[in-house]
XYZ file of N, CA and C in Angstrom:
321
model
N -40.898 93.869 100.178
C -40.406 95.235 100.027
C -39.072 95.372 100.751
N -38.098 95.912 100.071
C -36.786 96.139 100.665
C -36.797 97.493 101.364
N -36.639 97.480 102.681
C -36.649 98.714 103.461
C -35.281 99.388 103.495
N -34.259 98.710 103.003
C -32.914 99.250 103.113
C -32.444 99.133 104.546
N -31.389 99.847 104.914
C -30.889 99.770 106.288
C -31.918 100.292 107.295
N -32.183 99.493 108.320
C -33.129 99.844 109.378
C -32.358 99.961 110.693
N -32.647 101.024 111.476
C -31.933 101.251 112.740
C -32.791 100.988 113.965
N -34.121 100.882 113.798
C -35.013 100.588 114.922
C -36.306 100.008 114.383
N -36.965 99.202 115.215
C -38.237 98.596 114.832
C -39.133 98.540 116.068
N -40.439 98.682 115.844
C -41.414 98.590 116.928
C -42.640 97.862 116.406
N -43.220 97.010 117.241
C -44.387 96.232 116.831
C -45.534 96.442 117.800
N -46.728 96.688 117.250
C -47.938 96.813 118.038
C -48.727 95.520 117.981
N -50.028 95.597 118.150
C -50.876 94.403 118.154
C -50.831 93.691 116.812
N -50.943 94.430 115.730
C -50.943 93.821 114.399
C -50.304 94.744 113.364
N -49.415 95.630 113.834
C -48.686 96.489 112.911
C -47.233 96.614 113.370
N -46.389 96.957 112.420
C -44.961 97.109 112.695
C -44.481 98.388 112.029
N -43.553 99.062 112.694
C -42.947 100.259 112.130
C -41.440 100.097 112.143
N -40.826 100.472 111.044
C -39.380 100.398 110.903
C -38.828 101.797 110.692
N -37.770 102.107 111.409
C -37.089 103.385 111.256
C -35.868 103.159 110.370
N -35.918 103.718 109.181
C -34.825 103.560 108.235
C -33.638 104.420 108.643
N -32.464 104.052 108.174
C -31.244 104.772 108.524
C -31.281 106.242 108.118
N -32.086 106.569 107.110
C -32.199 107.962 106.656
C -33.207 108.775 107.473
N -33.803 108.162 108.515
C -34.748 108.872 109.372
C -36.196 108.742 108.957
N -36.462 108.048 107.864
C -37.840 107.871 107.397
C -38.508 106.739 108.169
N -39.756 106.973 108.599
C -40.533 105.967 109.307
C -41.480 105.282 108.325
N -41.460 103.952 108.323
C -42.327 103.153 107.456
C -43.113 102.199 108.343
N -44.446 102.214 108.218
C -45.300 101.325 109.008
C -46.145 100.453 108.081
N -46.406 99.237 108.519
C -47.179 98.313 107.695
C -47.903 97.320 108.602
N -48.893 96.655 108.022
C -49.716 95.711 108.778
C -51.135 96.239 108.875
N -51.860 95.785 109.896
C -53.233 96.247 110.100
C -53.250 97.754 110.291
N -54.212 98.409 109.652
C -54.288 99.865 109.718
C -55.707 100.337 110.029
N -56.461 99.517 110.746
C -57.861 99.819 111.041
C -58.046 101.114 111.832
N -57.044 101.486 112.618
C -57.142 102.704 113.433
C -56.176 103.787 112.950
N -55.687 103.624 111.713
C -54.758 104.581 111.087
C -53.390 104.619 111.777
N -53.042 103.538 112.455
C -51.760 103.464 113.154
C -50.573 103.326 112.200
N -50.852 103.070 110.934
C -49.794 102.986 109.913
C -49.763 104.208 109.013
N -50.654 105.161 109.246
C -50.721 106.375 108.428
C -49.690 107.396 108.918
N -48.448 107.184 108.541
C -47.370 108.084 108.938
C -47.651 109.469 108.346
N -47.674 110.511 109.183
C -47.931 111.856 108.657
C -46.914 112.225 107.569
N -47.393 112.809 106.507
C -46.513 113.156 105.385
C -45.487 114.218 105.767
N -45.794 115.028 106.780
C -44.885 116.087 107.205
C -44.067 115.699 108.438
N -43.955 114.407 108.722
C -43.277 113.946 109.934
C -41.809 114.351 109.950
N -41.135 114.275 108.838
C -39.712 114.611 108.809
C -38.866 113.500 109.409
N -37.567 113.773 109.615
C -36.672 112.754 110.150
C -37.053 112.332 111.574
N -36.973 111.038 111.814
C -37.336 110.441 113.098
C -36.100 109.796 113.710
N -36.002 109.842 115.051
C -34.867 109.229 115.745
C -35.281 108.084 116.668
N -36.585 107.967 116.961
C -37.072 106.886 117.822
C -38.531 106.613 117.498
N -38.969 105.352 117.719
C -40.345 104.961 117.427
C -40.837 103.979 118.483
N -42.137 104.036 118.756
C -42.791 103.074 119.641
C -44.151 102.737 119.056
N -44.560 101.496 119.216
C -45.864 101.052 118.723
C -46.673 100.510 119.881
N -47.878 101.052 120.062
C -48.793 100.548 121.071
C -49.764 99.573 120.430
N -50.853 99.292 121.114
C -51.829 98.336 120.607
C -52.313 98.729 119.217
N -52.869 99.933 119.091
C -53.314 100.455 117.800
C -52.871 101.906 117.612
N -51.726 102.272 118.147
C -51.195 103.611 117.925
C -49.675 103.559 117.767
N -49.143 104.617 117.182
C -47.711 104.708 116.926
C -47.239 106.082 117.361
N -46.054 106.143 117.950
C -45.461 107.418 118.339
C -44.032 107.486 117.813
N -43.645 108.659 117.363
C -42.317 108.863 116.808
C -41.703 110.129 117.389
N -40.411 110.056 117.675
C -39.671 111.226 118.127
C -38.958 111.810 116.905
N -39.295 113.043 116.587
C -38.652 113.720 115.462
C -37.225 114.125 115.845
N -36.409 114.404 114.850
C -35.015 114.770 115.084
C -34.885 116.002 115.982
N -35.902 116.870 115.992
C -35.872 118.066 116.843
C -36.387 117.810 118.257
N -36.738 116.543 118.578
C -37.196 116.193 119.919
C -38.695 116.252 120.116
N -39.434 116.643 119.092
C -40.888 116.709 119.198
C -41.487 115.309 119.074
N -42.466 115.010 119.926
C -43.154 113.727 119.890
C -44.440 113.853 119.085
N -44.639 112.922 118.161
C -45.838 112.879 117.325
C -46.445 111.489 117.453
N -47.751 111.421 117.744
C -48.441 110.142 117.853
C -49.642 110.120 116.914
N -49.953 108.935 116.412
C -51.086 108.795 115.495
C -51.678 107.401 115.620
N -52.931 107.293 115.211
C -53.663 106.033 115.330
C -54.793 106.176 116.333
N -55.177 105.060 116.944
C -56.288 105.078 117.897
C -55.983 106.010 119.064
N -57.005 106.754 119.478
C -56.831 107.719 120.564
C -57.965 107.598 121.585
N -58.516 106.408 121.742
C -59.671 106.189 122.621
C -59.401 106.570 124.072
N -58.171 106.398 124.516
C -57.807 106.718 125.906
C -56.851 107.916 125.972
N -56.829 108.691 124.889
C -55.987 109.896 124.792
C -54.494 109.567 124.750
N -54.180 108.359 124.288
C -52.784 107.942 124.200
C -52.011 108.661 123.094
N -52.725 109.371 122.244
C -52.069 110.166 121.187
C -52.143 111.659 121.471
N -52.717 112.041 122.593
C -52.824 113.457 122.960
C -51.529 113.903 123.641
N -50.527 114.220 122.853
C -49.238 114.657 123.384
C -49.445 115.973 124.115
N -49.009 116.062 125.379
C -49.173 117.318 126.122
C -48.510 118.484 125.377
N -49.205 119.597 125.337
C -48.690 120.759 124.602
C -47.422 121.321 125.232
N -47.235 121.102 126.535
C -46.053 121.633 127.219
C -44.926 120.607 127.337
N -45.028 119.521 126.592
C -43.986 118.496 126.642
C -42.699 119.045 126.038
N -41.621 118.931 126.789
C -40.329 119.397 126.305
C -39.731 118.416 125.309
N -38.491 118.666 124.907
C -37.827 117.764 123.963
C -37.764 116.334 124.512
N -38.049 115.376 123.640
C -38.118 113.966 124.010
C -36.917 113.227 123.439
N -36.357 112.301 124.245
C -35.215 111.507 123.781
C -35.561 110.026 123.615
N -36.687 109.590 124.214
C -37.119 108.198 124.087
C -38.624 108.125 124.297
N -39.237 107.075 123.727
C -40.688 106.908 123.848
C -41.009 105.426 123.983
N -42.061 105.138 124.758
C -42.572 103.776 124.888
C -44.090 103.850 124.790
N -44.687 102.827 124.179
C -46.140 102.804 124.007
C -46.680 101.479 124.535
N -47.787 101.573 125.259
C -48.429 100.382 125.779
C -49.784 100.171 125.126
N -50.631 99.416 125.786
C -51.940 99.084 125.244
C -52.732 100.343 124.904
N -52.938 101.203 125.881
C -53.661 102.464 125.683
C -52.958 103.626 126.375
N -51.641 103.607 126.395
C -50.904 104.712 127.010
C -49.571 104.901 126.301
N -48.977 106.059 126.557
C -47.686 106.418 125.981
C -46.847 107.067 127.071
N -45.560 106.765 127.101
C -44.638 107.414 128.027
C -43.481 108.004 127.230
N -43.138 109.241 127.565
C -42.061 109.950 126.881
C -41.010 110.363 127.900
N -39.761 110.103 127.577
C -38.649 110.534 128.412
C -38.112 111.835 127.833
N -38.237 112.891 128.627
C -37.774 114.196 128.166
C -36.259 114.309 128.308
N -35.678 115.229 127.591
C -34.234 115.444 127.627
C -33.738 115.804 129.025
N -34.618 116.385 129.854
C -34.231 116.766 131.219
C -34.352 115.610 132.208
N -34.704 114.415 131.721
C -34.808 113.235 132.580
C -36.185 112.986 133.155
N -37.121 113.884 132.917
C -38.486 113.727 133.439
C -39.274 112.772 132.559
N -39.951 111.826 133.189
C -40.820 110.893 132.476
C -42.258 111.391 132.520
N -42.890 111.484 131.358
C -44.271 111.956 131.258
C -45.079 110.863 130.548
N -46.164 110.416 131.201
C -47.029 109.394 130.618
C -48.449 109.945 130.455
N -49.117 109.481 129.433
C -50.485 109.932 129.190
C -51.256 108.819 128.508
N -52.577 108.919 128.598
C -53.453 107.897 128.034
C -54.077 107.064 129.119
């Protein structure tokens, strides 16, 4: 499959997500925990991270969206999380860097 121009890529345990130049997120590989089920209403994305069996994406408006396995609450984005500029995902956790420089981790 030709993904066209890709500006970022993230790989989890057995899945990979590519951020296309147009802001569309495409994920493929193992999907046992729905870590490749990109929400249809996600909209344009500016950053992506892949954990063991979860994926997180920063939308163009700074909102963080996570999907896939949530056994350790690694997809439970805090409701009071401000705009996010970067994201990292680990085995069962997620860390988001807010626009104000504050690092928030959960999971």
